[in-house]
Coordinates of C-alpha atoms and ligand atoms in Angstrom, one line a residue:
M265 CA 0.0 0.0 0.0
I266 CA 1.5 3.4 -1.1
V267 CA 0.8 6.2 1.4
L268 CA 1.3 9.9 0.9
G269 CA 2.1 11.6 4.3
I270 CA 1.6 15.3 4.9
E271 CA 3.1 17.2 7.9
T272 CA 2.5 20.9 8.6
T273 CA 1.9 21.0 12.4
C274 CA 4.5 23.6 13.2
D275 CA 7.7 24.9 11.5
E276 CA 8.4 22.1 9.0
T277 CA 6.6 21.4 5.8
S278 CA 7.0 17.8 4.8
C279 CA 5.6 15.3 2.3
S280 CA 6.6 11.6 2.1
I281 CA 5.8 8.5 0.3
V282 CA 5.9 5.3 2.3
K283 CA 5.1 1.8 1.2
D284 CA 3.4 -0.7 3.6
G285 CA 4.0 1.4 6.7
N286 CA 7.8 1.3 6.8
V287 CA 9.5 1.4 3.4
I288 CA 10.4 5.1 2.9
L289 CA 10.4 5.9 -0.8
S290 CA 10.9 9.7 -0.2
N291 CA 10.8 12.1 2.7
V292 CA 11.1 15.7 1.8
V293 CA 11.3 18.2 4.6
S294 CA 11.4 22.0 4.2
S295 CA 12.5 23.6 7.5
Q296 CA 11.5 27.2 8.5
I297 CA 14.3 27.6 11.0
D298 CA 15.7 30.6 9.1
L299 CA 12.4 32.3 9.3
H300 CA 11.9 32.1 13.1
A301 CA 15.5 32.1 14.3
E302 CA 15.7 35.8 15.1
Y303 CA 12.4 35.8 17.1
G304 CA 13.5 33.1 19.5
G305 CA 10.4 30.9 18.7
V306 CA 7.9 30.0 16.0
V307 CA 5.8 33.0 14.8
P308 CA 2.5 31.3 13.7
E309 CA 1.5 33.8 11.0
L310 CA 4.9 33.5 9.3
S311 CA 4.7 29.8 9.6
C312 CA 1.4 29.6 7.7
R313 CA 2.6 31.8 4.9
R314 CA 5.7 29.6 4.4
H315 CA 3.6 26.4 4.4
V316 CA 1.4 28.0 1.7
D317 CA 4.5 28.8 -0.4
V318 CA 6.3 25.5 -0.1
L319 CA 3.6 22.8 0.3
F320 CA 3.1 22.1 -3.4
P321 CA 6.8 22.2 -4.4
V322 CA 7.5 19.8 -1.5
L323 CA 4.7 17.5 -2.6
K324 CA 5.9 17.5 -6.1
Q325 CA 9.5 16.6 -5.0
A326 CA 8.3 13.8 -2.7
V327 CA 6.3 12.2 -5.6
E328 CA 9.1 12.6 -8.0
E329 CA 11.8 11.2 -5.7
A330 CA 9.6 8.2 -4.9
S331 CA 9.2 7.6 -8.6
V332 CA 5.4 7.1 -8.2
T333 CA 2.5 8.8 -10.0
L334 CA -0.4 10.4 -8.0
D335 CA -2.6 7.6 -9.4
Q336 CA -0.5 5.0 -7.5
I337 CA -1.1 6.6 -4.1
D338 CA -3.6 4.4 -2.1
L339 CA -4.1 6.6 1.0
I340 CA -3.4 10.1 2.0
A341 CA -2.4 10.5 5.7
V342 CA -2.1 13.9 7.3
A343 CA -1.1 15.2 10.8
Y344 CA -4.3 16.7 12.0
G345 CA -2.9 17.8 15.3
P346 CA -1.6 18.8 17.8
G347 CA 0.0 21.9 16.4
L348 CA -0.6 25.5 15.3
I349 CA -4.2 25.9 14.0
G350 CA -3.3 27.9 10.8
A351 CA -0.5 25.5 9.9
L352 CA -2.7 22.4 10.6
L353 CA -5.5 23.8 8.4
L354 CA -3.2 24.0 5.4
G355 CA -2.0 20.4 5.6
V356 CA -5.5 19.0 6.4
T357 CA -7.1 21.0 3.6
A358 CA -4.5 19.9 1.1
A359 CA -5.0 16.3 2.2
K360 CA -8.8 16.5 1.8
T361 CA -8.5 18.2 -1.5
L362 CA -6.1 15.5 -2.8
S363 CA -8.4 12.8 -1.4
I364 CA -11.4 14.2 -3.4
A365 CA -9.4 14.9 -6.5
L366 CA -7.7 11.5 -6.6
N367 CA -10.7 9.6 -5.2
K368 CA -8.5 8.0 -2.5
P369 CA -9.2 7.6 1.2
F370 CA -7.9 10.1 3.7
I371 CA -6.8 9.6 7.3
G372 CA -5.8 11.9 10.2
V373 CA -2.8 11.0 12.3
N374 CA -1.8 12.2 15.8
H375 CA 1.5 13.9 15.3
V376 CA 2.8 13.1 18.8
E377 CA 1.9 9.4 18.4
A378 CA 3.8 9.5 15.1
H379 CA 6.9 10.6 16.8
L380 CA 6.9 7.3 18.7
Y381 CA 6.2 5.4 15.6
A382 CA 9.3 6.9 14.0
A383 CA 11.5 4.8 16.2
L384 CA 9.5 1.6 15.4
M385 CA 9.3 2.0 11.6
S386 CA 13.0 1.3 11.0
Q387 CA 13.4 -1.7 13.3
T388 CA 14.3 -5.0 11.7
S389 CA 12.8 -7.1 14.6
P390 CA 9.3 -6.6 16.0
A391 CA 8.9 -4.4 19.1
K392 CA 8.5 -6.2 22.4
F393 CA 5.2 -4.8 23.7
P394 CA 4.4 -3.4 26.1
C395 CA 7.0 -0.8 25.5
L396 CA 7.6 2.5 27.3
G397 CA 7.1 5.4 24.9
V398 CA 9.1 8.6 25.7
V399 CA 8.0 11.7 23.8
L400 CA 10.5 14.5 23.9
S401 CA 9.6 17.2 21.5
G402 CA 9.2 21.0 21.4
G403 CA 5.6 20.9 22.3
H404 CA 5.2 17.6 24.3
T405 CA 6.9 15.6 27.0
A406 CA 5.1 12.4 27.9
L407 CA 5.6 8.8 29.1
V408 CA 3.2 6.3 27.5
R409 CA 2.7 2.6 27.9
M410 CA 2.5 1.3 24.4
H411 CA 0.4 -1.9 24.1
E412 CA 0.7 -2.1 20.3
V413 CA 0.8 0.4 17.5
G414 CA -2.4 2.4 18.0
S415 CA -3.1 1.4 21.6
Y416 CA -1.6 3.4 24.5
Q417 CA -2.0 4.6 28.1
L418 CA -0.6 8.0 29.1
I419 CA 1.3 7.5 32.4
G420 CA 3.2 10.8 32.7
E421 CA 3.4 14.2 31.2
T422 CA 4.7 17.7 31.7
V423 CA 2.6 20.0 33.8
D424 CA 4.1 23.1 32.2
D425 CA 6.8 23.5 29.6
A426 CA 7.8 20.7 27.2
I427 CA 11.5 19.7 27.4
G428 CA 12.3 21.1 23.9
E429 CA 10.5 24.3 24.8
A430 CA 12.7 24.5 28.0
F431 CA 15.9 24.1 25.8
D432 CA 14.6 26.8 23.5
K433 CA 13.7 29.2 26.4
V434 CA 17.0 28.7 28.1
A435 CA 18.8 29.4 24.8
K436 CA 16.7 32.6 24.4
L437 CA 17.7 33.7 27.9
M438 CA 21.3 33.6 26.7
D439 CA 20.4 35.5 23.4
L440 CA 20.9 32.4 21.3
P441 CA 18.7 32.0 18.2
Y442 CA 15.8 29.5 17.8
P443 CA 15.9 26.5 18.0
G444 CA 17.9 26.4 21.2
G445 CA 18.3 22.6 21.6
P446 CA 21.2 22.0 19.2
R447 CA 23.0 25.2 20.4
I448 CA 22.7 24.2 24.1
E449 CA 23.9 20.7 23.2
S450 CA 27.0 22.0 21.4
L451 CA 27.8 24.6 24.1
A452 CA 27.4 22.0 26.8
L453 CA 30.2 19.9 25.3
K454 CA 32.6 22.6 26.4
G455 CA 30.9 23.3 29.8
N456 CA 31.1 22.2 33.4
K457 CA 27.9 20.4 34.3
T458 CA 28.5 20.6 38.0
R459 CA 29.0 24.4 38.2
F460 CA 25.3 25.3 38.7
P461 CA 23.3 22.8 40.9
F462 CA 20.1 23.1 38.9
K463 CA 17.3 20.8 40.1
P464 CA 14.6 19.3 37.9
G465 CA 11.0 19.9 39.0
R466 CA 9.0 17.3 41.0
V467 CA 5.2 17.1 40.9
K468 CA 3.8 16.2 44.3
G469 CA 2.3 12.7 44.4
R470 CA 3.0 12.1 40.6
P471 CA 6.4 10.6 40.3
L472 CA 6.1 10.2 36.5
D473 CA 5.1 13.8 35.7
F474 CA 7.5 16.5 34.6
S475 CA 7.9 20.2 35.4
F476 CA 10.5 22.2 33.6
S477 CA 9.4 25.8 34.3
G478 CA 11.2 25.9 37.7
L479 CA 14.4 24.8 36.1
K480 CA 14.1 27.5 33.5
T481 CA 13.6 30.1 36.3
A482 CA 16.6 28.8 38.1
V483 CA 18.7 29.4 35.0
L484 CA 17.2 32.9 34.7
Y485 CA 18.3 33.7 38.3
A486 CA 21.7 32.3 37.7
L487 CA 22.1 34.5 34.6
R488 CA 20.5 37.7 36.0
G489 CA 21.7 37.5 39.6
Q490 CA 19.5 37.5 42.7
N491 CA 19.1 40.4 45.1
S492 CA 18.0 38.2 48.0
T493 CA 21.2 36.1 47.9
G494 CA 23.5 38.9 46.7
T495 CA 24.5 37.0 43.5
L496 CA 25.6 39.2 40.7
P497 CA 24.5 38.9 37.0
L498 CA 26.7 36.6 34.9
E499 CA 28.7 38.1 32.1
M500 CA 27.7 36.5 28.8
T501 CA 31.1 35.0 28.1
E502 CA 31.5 31.8 26.1
E503 CA 32.6 30.0 29.3
N504 CA 29.6 31.1 31.3
R505 CA 27.2 30.1 28.5
A506 CA 28.8 26.7 28.2
D507 CA 28.6 26.1 32.0
I508 CA 24.9 27.1 32.1
S509 CA 24.2 24.9 29.1
A510 CA 26.0 21.9 30.5
S511 CA 24.4 22.3 34.0
F512 CA 20.9 22.8 32.5
Q513 CA 21.2 20.0 30.0
H514 CA 22.5 17.6 32.7
A515 CA 19.6 18.4 35.0
A516 CA 16.9 18.1 32.3
L517 CA 18.2 14.9 30.7
T518 CA 18.9 13.2 34.0
D519 CA 15.3 13.9 35.0
V520 CA 14.0 12.4 31.8
V521 CA 16.1 9.3 32.1
D522 CA 15.3 8.7 35.8
K523 CA 11.6 9.0 35.2
A524 CA 11.6 6.9 32.0
L525 CA 13.5 4.1 33.7
L526 CA 11.2 4.2 36.8
A527 CA 8.1 4.1 34.5
A528 CA 9.5 1.2 32.5
E529 CA 10.1 -0.7 35.8
M530 CA 6.6 0.1 37.2
H531 CA 4.8 -0.8 34.0
G532 CA 6.7 -3.9 33.0
C533 CA 8.4 -2.6 29.9
R534 CA 11.6 -4.0 28.5
Q535 CA 12.0 -1.6 25.6
L536 CA 12.1 2.2 25.7
V537 CA 10.8 3.9 22.5
F538 CA 12.1 7.4 22.1
G539 CA 10.6 10.1 19.8
G540 CA 10.6 13.8 19.1
G541 CA 13.2 16.5 18.2
V542 CA 15.1 16.3 21.5
T543 CA 16.1 12.7 20.6
N544 CA 18.7 14.3 18.3
N545 CA 20.6 15.1 21.4
Q546 CA 23.7 12.9 21.6
A547 CA 24.2 13.4 25.3
L548 CA 20.7 12.0 25.9
R549 CA 21.5 8.9 23.9
E550 CA 24.8 8.4 25.8
L551 CA 23.1 8.9 29.2
V552 CA 20.4 6.3 28.3
A553 CA 23.1 3.9 27.0
S554 CA 25.0 4.2 30.3
R555 CA 21.9 3.9 32.5
A556 CA 19.5 1.5 30.7
G557 CA 20.8 -1.8 32.2
D558 CA 18.7 -4.6 30.9
K559 CA 16.3 -2.2 29.1
E560 CA 16.7 -1.8 25.3
A561 CA 16.4 1.7 23.8
L562 CA 14.9 2.3 20.3
W563 CA 15.7 5.6 18.7
P564 CA 14.3 7.3 15.5
P565 CA 16.9 7.0 12.7
K566 CA 18.6 10.1 11.3
G567 CA 16.0 12.4 9.7
L568 CA 13.1 11.0 11.6
S569 CA 13.7 12.8 15.0
L570 CA 12.5 16.2 14.0
D571 CA 9.1 16.7 12.4
N572 CA 8.7 14.7 9.1
A573 CA 6.0 13.2 7.0
A574 CA 7.4 9.7 6.8
M575 CA 6.3 9.0 10.3
I576 CA 2.8 10.4 9.5
A577 CA 2.5 8.2 6.4
G578 CA 3.8 5.1 8.3
L579 CA 1.4 5.5 11.2
G580 CA -1.4 6.4 8.7
Y581 CA -1.0 3.0 7.2
H582 CA -1.5 1.3 10.6
R583 CA -4.5 3.4 11.5
Y584 CA -6.1 2.6 8.2
Q585 CA -5.5 -1.1 8.7
K586 CA -7.0 -0.9 12.2
Q587 CA -10.0 1.2 11.2
G588 CA -10.6 -0.7 7.9
K589 CA -11.6 2.6 6.3
G590 CA -10.5 6.2 6.0
D591 CA -11.7 9.2 8.1
S592 CA -14.7 11.3 7.1
L593 CA -13.9 14.6 5.3
D594 CA -15.5 16.3 8.3
L595 CA -12.4 15.7 10.4
E596 CA -11.2 19.0 11.7
P597 CA -7.6 20.0 12.7
A598 CA -7.1 19.8 16.5
T599 CA -4.6 22.1 18.3
R600 CA -4.7 19.7 21.2
I601 CA -5.4 15.9 21.3
S602 CA -6.0 14.5 24.8
D603 CA -7.1 11.0 23.8
W604 CA -4.1 8.8 23.0
N605 CA -6.2 6.1 21.2
Ligands
LIG1719 O1 9.7 17.1 17.6 P1 10.1 18.5 17.1 O2 10.7 18.6 15.7 O3 8.8 19.4 17.0 C1 7.7 19.3 17.8 O4 6.9 18.5 17.6 O5 7.7 20.1 18.8 O6 11.0 19.1 18.2 C2 11.6 20.3 18.1 C3 12.3 20.6 19.4 C4 12.8 22.0 19.6 O7 12.4 22.5 20.9 C5 14.3 21.9 19.6 O8 15.0 22.8 20.3 C6 14.5 20.5 20.1 O9 13.5 19.7 19.5 N1 15.8 19.9 19.7 C7 16.8 19.6 20.5 C8 17.9 19.1 19.7 N2 17.5 19.2 18.4 C9 16.2 19.6 18.4 N3 16.8 19.6 21.9 C10 18.0 19.2 22.5 N4 19.1 18.8 21.8 C11 19.1 18.7 20.4 N5 20.1 18.3 19.8
LIG1720 ZN1 7.0 17.1 16.4

């Protein structure tokens, strides 16, 4: 089955052609990083305009690179949420229009669920369910018990900022451009992770939930100084930035790994399935490798960590198999999706 995937939830426009849920024939991603860098975050209006400009060229390239014709496409899968409403509307409308024009079924996919599927779609051996899904993206941080593809139980999530958002905000505090994650990671390589004793947030009575806003505020105080304790503002030298980055990253990643391993133990999971843009972070992968013990970690392959349409097409295939039919054209974009099934 040949599936066209469309992804426009945030600041990447992507189209992909995937065969039978896991054979990627093409995966074209047009990033908007250049557009948002100077603003320290994604500007929704600019994002929509760029999606409008590039969606059809990206679609054309994805079809050409896959050497298929539009007629050969059996299903159109689109990320219908969560994301920015204007950006989602463009992708969903394009998918519905193609569905009508080509007379092919259309299916909506949860973008966050697709981040977890990204790590599964390239595995040569089947996943050992139940697995512990760990979503680490710019908009979401969650721990999910995965019973099979398409069946999940949410067991932990952030009560405030997502981890990628925390990386981006800390970078912004140090006047670094968006997206902050990769910049913090490379600065941290040169920094001293023990210089600032930052503490990850705890949520009372909910050991598997996350809170990153206190950590971000601690970084703010370290940078700006605090009257109450007489600490002075830090000079923005390369060394200070590196030490802040290393200390922040260490606190945030240790928290994620501690809670993921605890969740895996509590919920009888032998495999950890990681997804989302923060999984690009090499320090995270090394920390997991050193701490995982008898647990096996599955990671998205290169190119499938950040937002991409291959994971949307892949998961769309499974949803279609499970439902036995496509979605109604009444399906609306959703900025939030609370139901994981
Ligand atoms: O999954 P994603 O592409 O978009 C969302 O669905 O949100 O994730 C983007 C996020 C951004 O916050 C970015 O700073 C973060 O992933 N990120 C990283 C790294 N690369 C991207 N965070 C830490 N280290 C990285 N190397
Ligand atoms: Zn994403």
